[in-house]
Coordinates of C-alpha atoms in Angstrom, one line a residue:
Chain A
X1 CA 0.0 0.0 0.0
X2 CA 1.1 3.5 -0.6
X3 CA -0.7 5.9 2.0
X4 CA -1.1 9.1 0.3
X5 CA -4.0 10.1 2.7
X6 CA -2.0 12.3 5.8
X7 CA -3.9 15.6 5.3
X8 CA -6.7 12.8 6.3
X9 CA -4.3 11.3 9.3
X10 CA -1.0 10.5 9.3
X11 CA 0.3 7.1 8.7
X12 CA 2.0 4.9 10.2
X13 CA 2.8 5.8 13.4
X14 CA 6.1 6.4 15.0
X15 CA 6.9 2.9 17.0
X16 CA 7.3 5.1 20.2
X17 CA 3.3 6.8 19.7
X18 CA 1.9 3.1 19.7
X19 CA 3.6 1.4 22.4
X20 CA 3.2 4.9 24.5
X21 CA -0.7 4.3 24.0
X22 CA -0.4 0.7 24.8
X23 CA 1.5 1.4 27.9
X24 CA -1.3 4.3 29.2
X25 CA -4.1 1.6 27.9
X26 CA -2.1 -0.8 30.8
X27 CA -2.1 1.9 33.5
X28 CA -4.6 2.3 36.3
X29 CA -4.9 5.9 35.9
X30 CA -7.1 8.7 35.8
X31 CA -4.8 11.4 35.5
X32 CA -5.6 15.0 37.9
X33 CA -8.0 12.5 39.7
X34 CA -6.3 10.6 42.7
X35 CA -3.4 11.2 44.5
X36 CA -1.7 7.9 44.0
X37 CA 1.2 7.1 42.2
X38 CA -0.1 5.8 38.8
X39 CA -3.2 8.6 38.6
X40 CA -0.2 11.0 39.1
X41 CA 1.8 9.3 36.4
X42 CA -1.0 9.7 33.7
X43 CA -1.0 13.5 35.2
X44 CA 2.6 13.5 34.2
X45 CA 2.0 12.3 31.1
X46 CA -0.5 14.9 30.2
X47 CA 1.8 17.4 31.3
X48 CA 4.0 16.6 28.7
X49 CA 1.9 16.5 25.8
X50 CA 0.8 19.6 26.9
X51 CA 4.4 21.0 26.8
X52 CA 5.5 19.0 23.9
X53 CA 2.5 20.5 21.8
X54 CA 2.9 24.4 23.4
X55 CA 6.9 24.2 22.3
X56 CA 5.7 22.6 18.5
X57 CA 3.3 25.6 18.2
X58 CA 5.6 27.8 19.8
X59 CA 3.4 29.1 22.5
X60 CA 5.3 29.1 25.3
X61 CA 3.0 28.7 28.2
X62 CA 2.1 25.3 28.4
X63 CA -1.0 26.1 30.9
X64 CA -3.1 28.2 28.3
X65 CA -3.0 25.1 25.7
X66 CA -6.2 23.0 26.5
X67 CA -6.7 19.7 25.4
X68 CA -10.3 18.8 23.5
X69 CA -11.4 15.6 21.3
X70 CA -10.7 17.1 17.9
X71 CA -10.2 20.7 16.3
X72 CA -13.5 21.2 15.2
X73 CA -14.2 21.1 19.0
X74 CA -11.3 23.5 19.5
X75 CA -12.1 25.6 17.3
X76 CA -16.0 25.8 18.0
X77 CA -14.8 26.6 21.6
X78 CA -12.6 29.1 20.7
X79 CA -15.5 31.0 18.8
X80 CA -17.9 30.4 21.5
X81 CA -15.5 31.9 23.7
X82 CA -15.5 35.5 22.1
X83 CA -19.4 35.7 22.7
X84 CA -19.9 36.6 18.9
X85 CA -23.4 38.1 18.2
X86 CA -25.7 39.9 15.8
X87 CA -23.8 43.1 14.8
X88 CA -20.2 41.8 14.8
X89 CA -18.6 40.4 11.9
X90 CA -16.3 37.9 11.1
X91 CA -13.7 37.6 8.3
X92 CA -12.6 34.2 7.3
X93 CA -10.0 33.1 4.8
X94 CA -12.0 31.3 1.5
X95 CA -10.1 28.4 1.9
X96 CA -11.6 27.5 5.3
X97 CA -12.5 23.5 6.2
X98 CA -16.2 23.4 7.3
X99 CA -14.4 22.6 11.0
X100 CA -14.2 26.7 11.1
X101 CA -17.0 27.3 7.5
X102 CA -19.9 25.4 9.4
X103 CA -19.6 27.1 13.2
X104 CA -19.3 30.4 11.7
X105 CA -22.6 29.2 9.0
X106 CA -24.3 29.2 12.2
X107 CA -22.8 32.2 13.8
X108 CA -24.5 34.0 10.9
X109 CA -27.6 32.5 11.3
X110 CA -27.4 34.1 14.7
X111 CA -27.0 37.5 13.2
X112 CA -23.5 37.9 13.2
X113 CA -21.7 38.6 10.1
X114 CA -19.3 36.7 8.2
X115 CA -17.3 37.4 5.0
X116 CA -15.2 34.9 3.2
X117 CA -12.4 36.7 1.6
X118 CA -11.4 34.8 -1.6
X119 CA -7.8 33.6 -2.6
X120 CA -6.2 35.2 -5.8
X121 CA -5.4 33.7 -9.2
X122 CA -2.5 32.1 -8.3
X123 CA -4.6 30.4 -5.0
X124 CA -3.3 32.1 -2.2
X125 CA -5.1 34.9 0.4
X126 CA -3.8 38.6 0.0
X127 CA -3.4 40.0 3.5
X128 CA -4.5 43.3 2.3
X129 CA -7.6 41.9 0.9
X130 CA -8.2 41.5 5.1
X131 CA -7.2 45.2 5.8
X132 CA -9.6 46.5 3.0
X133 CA -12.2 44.5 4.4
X134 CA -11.4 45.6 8.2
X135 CA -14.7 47.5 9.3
X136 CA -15.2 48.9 13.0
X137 CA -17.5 45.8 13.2
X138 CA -14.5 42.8 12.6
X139 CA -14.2 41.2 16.1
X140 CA -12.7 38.5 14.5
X141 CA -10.6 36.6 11.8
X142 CA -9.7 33.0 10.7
X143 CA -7.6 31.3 8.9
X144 CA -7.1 28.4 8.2
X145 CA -3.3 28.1 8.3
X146 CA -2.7 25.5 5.2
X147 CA -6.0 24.5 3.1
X148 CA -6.3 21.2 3.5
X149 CA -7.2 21.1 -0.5
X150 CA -5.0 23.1 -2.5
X151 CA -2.3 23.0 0.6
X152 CA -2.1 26.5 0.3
X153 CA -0.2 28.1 3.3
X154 CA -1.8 31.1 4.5
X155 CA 0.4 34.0 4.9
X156 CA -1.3 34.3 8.4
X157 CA 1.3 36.8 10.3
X158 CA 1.3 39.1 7.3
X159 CA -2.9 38.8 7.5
X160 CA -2.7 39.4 12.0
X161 CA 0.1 42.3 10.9
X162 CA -2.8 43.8 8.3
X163 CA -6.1 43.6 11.1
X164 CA -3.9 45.3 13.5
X165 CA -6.2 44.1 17.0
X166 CA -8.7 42.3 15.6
X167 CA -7.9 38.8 17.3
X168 CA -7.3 35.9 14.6
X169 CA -8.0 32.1 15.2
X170 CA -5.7 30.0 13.4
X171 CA -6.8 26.5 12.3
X172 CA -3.1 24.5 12.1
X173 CA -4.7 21.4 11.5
X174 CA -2.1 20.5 8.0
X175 CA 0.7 22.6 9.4
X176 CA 1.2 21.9 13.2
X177 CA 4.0 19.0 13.1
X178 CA 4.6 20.1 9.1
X179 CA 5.7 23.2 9.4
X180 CA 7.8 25.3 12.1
X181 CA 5.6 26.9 14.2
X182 CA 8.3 28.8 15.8
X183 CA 6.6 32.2 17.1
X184 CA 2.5 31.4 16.9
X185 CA 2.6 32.7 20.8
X186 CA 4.3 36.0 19.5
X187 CA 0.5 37.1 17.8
X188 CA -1.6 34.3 17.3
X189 CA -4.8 34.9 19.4
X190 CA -6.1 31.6 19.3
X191 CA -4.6 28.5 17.8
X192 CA -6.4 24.9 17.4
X193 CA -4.7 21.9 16.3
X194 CA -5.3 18.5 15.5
X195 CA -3.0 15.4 17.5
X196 CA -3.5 13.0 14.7
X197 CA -2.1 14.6 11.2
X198 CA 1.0 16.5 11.3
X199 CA 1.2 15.7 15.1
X200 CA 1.8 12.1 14.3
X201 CA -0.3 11.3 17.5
X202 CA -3.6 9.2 18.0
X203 CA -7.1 10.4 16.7
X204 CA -9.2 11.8 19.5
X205 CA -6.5 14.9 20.6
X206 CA -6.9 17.4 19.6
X207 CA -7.1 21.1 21.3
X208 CA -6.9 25.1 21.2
X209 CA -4.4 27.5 22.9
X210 CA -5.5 30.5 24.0
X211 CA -3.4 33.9 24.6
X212 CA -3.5 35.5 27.4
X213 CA -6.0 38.4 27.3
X214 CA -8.5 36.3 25.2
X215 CA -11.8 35.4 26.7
X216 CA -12.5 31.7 26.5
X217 CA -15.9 29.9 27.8
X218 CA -15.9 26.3 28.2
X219 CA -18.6 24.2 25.4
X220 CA -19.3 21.4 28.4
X221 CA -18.8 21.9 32.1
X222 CA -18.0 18.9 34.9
X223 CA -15.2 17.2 36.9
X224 CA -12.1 18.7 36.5
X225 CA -10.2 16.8 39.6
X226 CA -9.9 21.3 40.9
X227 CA -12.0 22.9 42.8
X228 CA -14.1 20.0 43.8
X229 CA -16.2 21.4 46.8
X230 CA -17.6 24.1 44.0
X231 CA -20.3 23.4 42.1
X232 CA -18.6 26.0 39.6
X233 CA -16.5 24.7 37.2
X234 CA -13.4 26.2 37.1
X235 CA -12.3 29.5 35.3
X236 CA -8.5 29.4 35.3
X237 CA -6.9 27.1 32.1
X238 CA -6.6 24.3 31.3
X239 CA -9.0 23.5 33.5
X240 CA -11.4 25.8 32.2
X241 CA -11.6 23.6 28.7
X242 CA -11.2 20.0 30.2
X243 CA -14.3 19.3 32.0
X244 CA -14.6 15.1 32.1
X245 CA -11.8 12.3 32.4
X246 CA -9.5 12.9 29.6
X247 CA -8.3 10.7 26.9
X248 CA -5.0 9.5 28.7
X249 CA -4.1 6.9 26.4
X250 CA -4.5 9.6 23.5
X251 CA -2.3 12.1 24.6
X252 CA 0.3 9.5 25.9
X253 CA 0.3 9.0 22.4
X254 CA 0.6 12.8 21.6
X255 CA 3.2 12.9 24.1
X256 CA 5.5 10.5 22.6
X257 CA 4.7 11.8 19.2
X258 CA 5.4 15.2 20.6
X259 CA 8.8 14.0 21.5
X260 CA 9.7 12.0 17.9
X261 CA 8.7 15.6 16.7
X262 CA 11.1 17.3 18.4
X263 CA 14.0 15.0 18.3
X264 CA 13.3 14.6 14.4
X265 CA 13.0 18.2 13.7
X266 CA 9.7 19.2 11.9
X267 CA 12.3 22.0 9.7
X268 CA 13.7 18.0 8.4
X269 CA 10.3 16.6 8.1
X270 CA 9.3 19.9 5.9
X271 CA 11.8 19.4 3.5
X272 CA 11.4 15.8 3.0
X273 CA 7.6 16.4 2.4
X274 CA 8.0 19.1 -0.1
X275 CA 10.6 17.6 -1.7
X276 CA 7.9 14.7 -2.1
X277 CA 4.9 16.9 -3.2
X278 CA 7.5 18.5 -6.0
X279 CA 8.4 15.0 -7.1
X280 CA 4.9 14.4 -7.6
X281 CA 4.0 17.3 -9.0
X282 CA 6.4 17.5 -11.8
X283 CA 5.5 13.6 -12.6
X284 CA 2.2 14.2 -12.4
X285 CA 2.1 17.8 -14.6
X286 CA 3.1 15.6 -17.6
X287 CA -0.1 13.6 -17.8
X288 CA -2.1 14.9 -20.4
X289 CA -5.1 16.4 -19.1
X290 CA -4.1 17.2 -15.3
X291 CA -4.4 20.3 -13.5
X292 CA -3.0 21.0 -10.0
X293 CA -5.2 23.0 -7.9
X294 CA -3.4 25.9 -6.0
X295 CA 0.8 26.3 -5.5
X296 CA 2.1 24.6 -8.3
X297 CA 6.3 23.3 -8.5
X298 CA 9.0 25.5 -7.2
X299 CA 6.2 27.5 -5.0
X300 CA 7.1 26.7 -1.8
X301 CA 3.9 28.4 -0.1
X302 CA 2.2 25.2 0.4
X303 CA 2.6 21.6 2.4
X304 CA 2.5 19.1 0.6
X305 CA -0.8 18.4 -0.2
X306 CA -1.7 18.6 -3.8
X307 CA -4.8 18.2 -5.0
X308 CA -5.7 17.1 -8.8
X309 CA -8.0 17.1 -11.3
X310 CA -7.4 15.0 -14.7
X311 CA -10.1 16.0 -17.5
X312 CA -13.0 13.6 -18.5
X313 CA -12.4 11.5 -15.2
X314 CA -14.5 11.7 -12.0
X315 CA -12.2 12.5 -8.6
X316 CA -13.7 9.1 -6.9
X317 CA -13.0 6.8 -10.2
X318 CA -9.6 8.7 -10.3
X319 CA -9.4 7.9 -6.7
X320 CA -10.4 4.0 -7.5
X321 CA -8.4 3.5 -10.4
X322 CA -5.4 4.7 -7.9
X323 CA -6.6 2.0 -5.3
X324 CA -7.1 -0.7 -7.2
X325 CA -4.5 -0.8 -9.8
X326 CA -1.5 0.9 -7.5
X327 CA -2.6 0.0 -4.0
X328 CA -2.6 4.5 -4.1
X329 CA -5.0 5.6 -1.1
X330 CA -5.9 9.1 -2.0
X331 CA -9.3 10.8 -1.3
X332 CA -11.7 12.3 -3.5
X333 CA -14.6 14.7 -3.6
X334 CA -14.7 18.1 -1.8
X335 CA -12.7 17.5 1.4
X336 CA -15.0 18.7 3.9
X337 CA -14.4 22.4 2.0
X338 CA -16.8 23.3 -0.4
X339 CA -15.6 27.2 0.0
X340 CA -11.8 26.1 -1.5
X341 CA -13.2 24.4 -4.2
X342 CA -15.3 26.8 -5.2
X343 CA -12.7 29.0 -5.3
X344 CA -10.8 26.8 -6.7
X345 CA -13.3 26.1 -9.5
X346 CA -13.5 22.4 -8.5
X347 CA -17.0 22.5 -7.2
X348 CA -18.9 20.3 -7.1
X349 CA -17.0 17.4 -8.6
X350 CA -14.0 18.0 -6.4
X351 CA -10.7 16.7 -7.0
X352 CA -8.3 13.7 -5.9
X353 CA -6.0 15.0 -3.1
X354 CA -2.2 12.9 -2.6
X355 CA -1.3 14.6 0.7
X356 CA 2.3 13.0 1.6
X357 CA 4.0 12.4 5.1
X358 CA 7.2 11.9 6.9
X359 CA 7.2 8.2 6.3
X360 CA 6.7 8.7 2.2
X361 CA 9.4 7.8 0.1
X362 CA 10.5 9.5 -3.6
X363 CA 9.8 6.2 -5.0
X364 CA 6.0 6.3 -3.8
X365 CA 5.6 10.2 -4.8
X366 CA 7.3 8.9 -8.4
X367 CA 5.0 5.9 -8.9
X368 CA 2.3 8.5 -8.1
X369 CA 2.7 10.5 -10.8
X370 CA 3.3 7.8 -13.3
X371 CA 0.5 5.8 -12.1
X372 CA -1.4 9.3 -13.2
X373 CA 0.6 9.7 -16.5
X374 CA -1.1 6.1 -16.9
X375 CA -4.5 6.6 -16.0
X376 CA -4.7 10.0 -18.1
X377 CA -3.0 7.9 -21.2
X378 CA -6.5 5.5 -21.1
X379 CA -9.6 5.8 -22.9
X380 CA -12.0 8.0 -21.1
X381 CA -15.7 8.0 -20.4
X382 CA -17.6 10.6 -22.6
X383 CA -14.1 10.5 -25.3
X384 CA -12.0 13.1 -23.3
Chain B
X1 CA 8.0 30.5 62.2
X2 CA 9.3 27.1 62.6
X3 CA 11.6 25.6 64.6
X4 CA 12.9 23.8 61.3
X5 CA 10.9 20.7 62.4
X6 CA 7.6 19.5 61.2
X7 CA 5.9 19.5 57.6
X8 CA 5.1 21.9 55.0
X9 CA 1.9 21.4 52.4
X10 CA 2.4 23.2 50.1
X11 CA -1.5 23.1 47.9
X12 CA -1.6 24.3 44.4
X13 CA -4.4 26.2 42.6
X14 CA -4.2 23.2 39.8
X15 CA -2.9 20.3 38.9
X16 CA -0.8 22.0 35.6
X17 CA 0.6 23.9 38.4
X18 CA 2.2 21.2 40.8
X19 CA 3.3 18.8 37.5
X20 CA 5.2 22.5 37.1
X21 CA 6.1 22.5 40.8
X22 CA 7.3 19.0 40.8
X23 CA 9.2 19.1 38.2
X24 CA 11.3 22.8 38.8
X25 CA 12.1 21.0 42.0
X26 CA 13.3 18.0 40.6
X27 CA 15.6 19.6 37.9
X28 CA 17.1 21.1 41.2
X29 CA 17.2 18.4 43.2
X30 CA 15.4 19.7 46.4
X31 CA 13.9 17.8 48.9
X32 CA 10.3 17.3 48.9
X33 CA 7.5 14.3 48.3
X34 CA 4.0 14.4 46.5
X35 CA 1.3 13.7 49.1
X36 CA -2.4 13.1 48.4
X37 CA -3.9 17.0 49.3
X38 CA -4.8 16.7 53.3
X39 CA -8.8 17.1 53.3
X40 CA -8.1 18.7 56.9
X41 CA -7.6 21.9 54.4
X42 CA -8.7 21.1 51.1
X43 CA -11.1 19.4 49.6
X44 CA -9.6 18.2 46.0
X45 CA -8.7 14.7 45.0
X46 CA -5.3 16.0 43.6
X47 CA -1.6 16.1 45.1
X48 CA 0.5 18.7 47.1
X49 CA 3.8 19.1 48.0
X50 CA 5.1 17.9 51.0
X51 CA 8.7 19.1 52.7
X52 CA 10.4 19.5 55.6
X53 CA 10.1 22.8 57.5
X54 CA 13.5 23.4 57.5
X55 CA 14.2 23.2 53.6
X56 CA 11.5 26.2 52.9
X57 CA 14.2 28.4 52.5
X58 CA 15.6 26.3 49.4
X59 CA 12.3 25.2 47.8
X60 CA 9.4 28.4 48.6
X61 CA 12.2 30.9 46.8
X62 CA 12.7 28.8 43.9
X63 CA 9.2 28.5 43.5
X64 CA 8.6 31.9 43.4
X65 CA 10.8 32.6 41.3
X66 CA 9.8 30.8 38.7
X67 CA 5.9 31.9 39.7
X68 CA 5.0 28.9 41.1
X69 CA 3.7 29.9 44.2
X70 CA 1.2 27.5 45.8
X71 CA -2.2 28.8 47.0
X72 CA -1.8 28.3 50.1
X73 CA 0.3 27.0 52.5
X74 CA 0.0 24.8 56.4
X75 CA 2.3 23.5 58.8
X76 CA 1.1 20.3 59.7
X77 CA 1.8 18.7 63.2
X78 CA 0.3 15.5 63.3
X79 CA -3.5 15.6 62.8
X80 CA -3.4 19.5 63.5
X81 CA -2.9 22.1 60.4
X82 CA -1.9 25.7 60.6
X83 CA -2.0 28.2 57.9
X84 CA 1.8 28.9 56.7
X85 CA 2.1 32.4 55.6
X86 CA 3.2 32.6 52.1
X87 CA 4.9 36.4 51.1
X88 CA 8.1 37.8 50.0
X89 CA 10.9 35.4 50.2
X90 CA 10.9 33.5 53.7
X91 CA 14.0 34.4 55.4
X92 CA 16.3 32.0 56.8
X93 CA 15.1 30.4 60.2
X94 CA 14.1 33.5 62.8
X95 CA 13.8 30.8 65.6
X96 CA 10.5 29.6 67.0
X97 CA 7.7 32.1 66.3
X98 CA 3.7 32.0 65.4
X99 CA 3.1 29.9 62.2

């Protein structure tokens, strides 16, 4: 098999994420619960998750990163944490993931507003598209940091330099682990991320850091293992965001993945995946037929997911004919973002997205593009 | 305040802050222990720091330092608890006093 699916989740797993999960699976903990040795093990291992993740974001205080089950719970949080409502607006980037497109869908049903700024020929947003758009109104923007489509990188500290105050919520979910996140606590008002893609940890982590300054306002309320003779729940983070038993063998997992990160470098692990994507690419560009939606080779404002769309063929037989005659897992269709591809002209058919990982070799990105240069050289439905 | 005898518990306002605690004072290799939190004083199902009287001067500095100040503080003498003042920097032993 060659997994060409990590914008999806990353695979395989470092050795050290799987056995960490085993070991916390073997553990009789509940961590922040009891005061023995093994509940304050687990507590220990949360801790450092929580660190490893603030120092891979680069947010510094590990106390205002908050754990939650995915990022669309992170970042609805986050939004219902500013107390958004009818006579504030929102800007958004046009190549949002319906994680951030649907919460703010239903902010604007709730009167506030919400403006999708579009990306430019060439696929990527124009931070002074945000500054013209700026009104006295804008209590918010976000961004999704890489589309998870086109893998178009936001130029998201150019966009927070061009709304001045305005807070912006950053959706790392393709970059965090994939891309150095070196100074995100230096602006970045609120920043979810996803344990499971770039992370290289389990699914079910996930979470949201919050600045300090920020208002925040917990989506569920219960035991938090603080406080416990209030029938408050707590204000202070990360407290504030964790109400329930956490998912200890989960972020064990994110905790060890946290450390592979860090040892590994994820400047290294950029450059290996790009290198990928442009291998692909330029194999793929010479099947007859193919377009590339967004960055294209030799732009290096992207990750390395590329998404493709091959004339006269649908994205899901592409994707089949990929899977059954290369063992190729891609995915087709729209991605969970309708707004990128209809910026990207792709809607509704979609396209058929390779996104490439740490663990992908030049020879799999190379048989990817010739298993396209193959599948574009067949007969096609409809005599394209 | 002490006479350098007896037990400090130190209680933190979460459990983020005593992993942070913990692990400051282990990197600097002071003395202390992680007790279950007394419910003579507080009623969470967390931990505290436990040490001996007479190594506050090592371990309350450092933690302020670093802005790890517990919530609160209580000399313990066998089932009885007193609050501990926390402030500026305690100052080295001033010989038996009012804890």
């Amino acid at each position: 098999m060659i997994y060409l699916d990590n914008a999806a989740t990353s695979w395989p797993k470092p050795e050290v994420v799987i056995e960490a999960v085993e070991r916390a699976l073997r553990a009789p903990a509940s961590p922040g619960r009891s005061g023995h040795r093994p509940a304050h093990e687990a507590s220990r291992t949360v801790h450092r998750a929580r660190k490893g993740v603030a120092r891979l974001l680069g947010v510094g205080d590990p106390e205002r990163v908050a754990f939650a089950p995915n990022v669309t719970w992170a970042v609805n949080e986050a939004l219902w944490g500013l107390g958004l409502g009818p006579g504030d607006r929102v800007l958004s980037g046009a190549l949002e993931h319906n994680s951030t497109a649907r919460p703010l869908r239903l902010l604007e049903a709730r009167g506030v507003a919400w403006e999708a700024v579009p990306p430019g020929p060439d696929g990527l947003l124009d931070p002074e598209e945000f500054r013209r758009r700026l009104t006295p109104e804008t209590r918010l923007v976000v961004l999704n940091h890489a589309s998870n489509v086109t893998g178009a990188l936001a130029p998201a500290k150019a966009v927070k330099d061009a709304v001045g105050g305005v807070p912006v919520l950053l959706d790392t979910a393709q970059t965090a682990g994939a891309v150095p996140l070196d100074d995100l606590g230096g602006w970045a008002d609120l920043v979810c991320f996803t344990g499971h893609k770039g992370l290289l940890g389990p699914t079910g982590t996930g979470g949201l850091y919050v600045r300090e300054g920020v208002p925040f306002r917990p989506l569920a309320v219960g035991g938090s293992g603080s406080r416990s003779e209030s029938l408050e729940h707590p204000d202070f983070l990360p407290d504030a965001l964790e109400a329930g038993t956490q998912n200890t063998h989960g972020l064990a997992g994110l905790a060890a993945a946290c450390d592979f990160l860090l040892g590994t470098g994820v400047g290294r692990i950029r450059a290996h995946e790009l290198e990928l994507a442009e291998i692909f690419m330029e194999g793929a560009l010479k099947a007859p037929g193919l377009a590339i939606l967004g960055p294209g080779p030799g732009d290096p404002r992207r990750v390395a997911t590329v998404s493709v769309v091959l004339e006269g063929v649908s994205s899901s037989d592409l994707a089949r004919s990929l899977e059954e005659g290369y063992g190729i897992m891609t995915r087709a269709g729209l991605h969970c973002a309708p707004l990128t591809h209809q910026a990207a002209g792709s809607f509704p058919g979609g396209a058929t997205r390779f996104s490439f990982g740490f663990f992908n070799t030049r020879e799999e990105a190379e048989t990817a593009g010739r298993a396209l240069r193959e599948i574009a050289g067949r007969p096609r439905r409809g005599g394209a | 305040m002490t006479d350098g005898q007896g037990e400090i518990i130190l209680v933190f306002p979460s459990n983020t802050r005593i992993l942070e605690a913990e692990e400051l004072l282990e990197e600097r290799g002071l003395p202390f222990i992680l007790v279950p939190v007394p419910k003579e004083v507080n009623p969470n199902c967390g931990l505290a720091i436990s040490l001996r009287a007479g190594d506050r001067g090592l371990i309350l500095p450092a933690l302020e330092e670093a802005g790890l100040l517990p919530q609160s503080a209580y000399l313990r003498n066998g089932d009885l608890f007193a609050d501990y003042p926390l402030g500026p920097s305690p100052e080295p032993d001033r010989g038996p006093g009012g804890a």
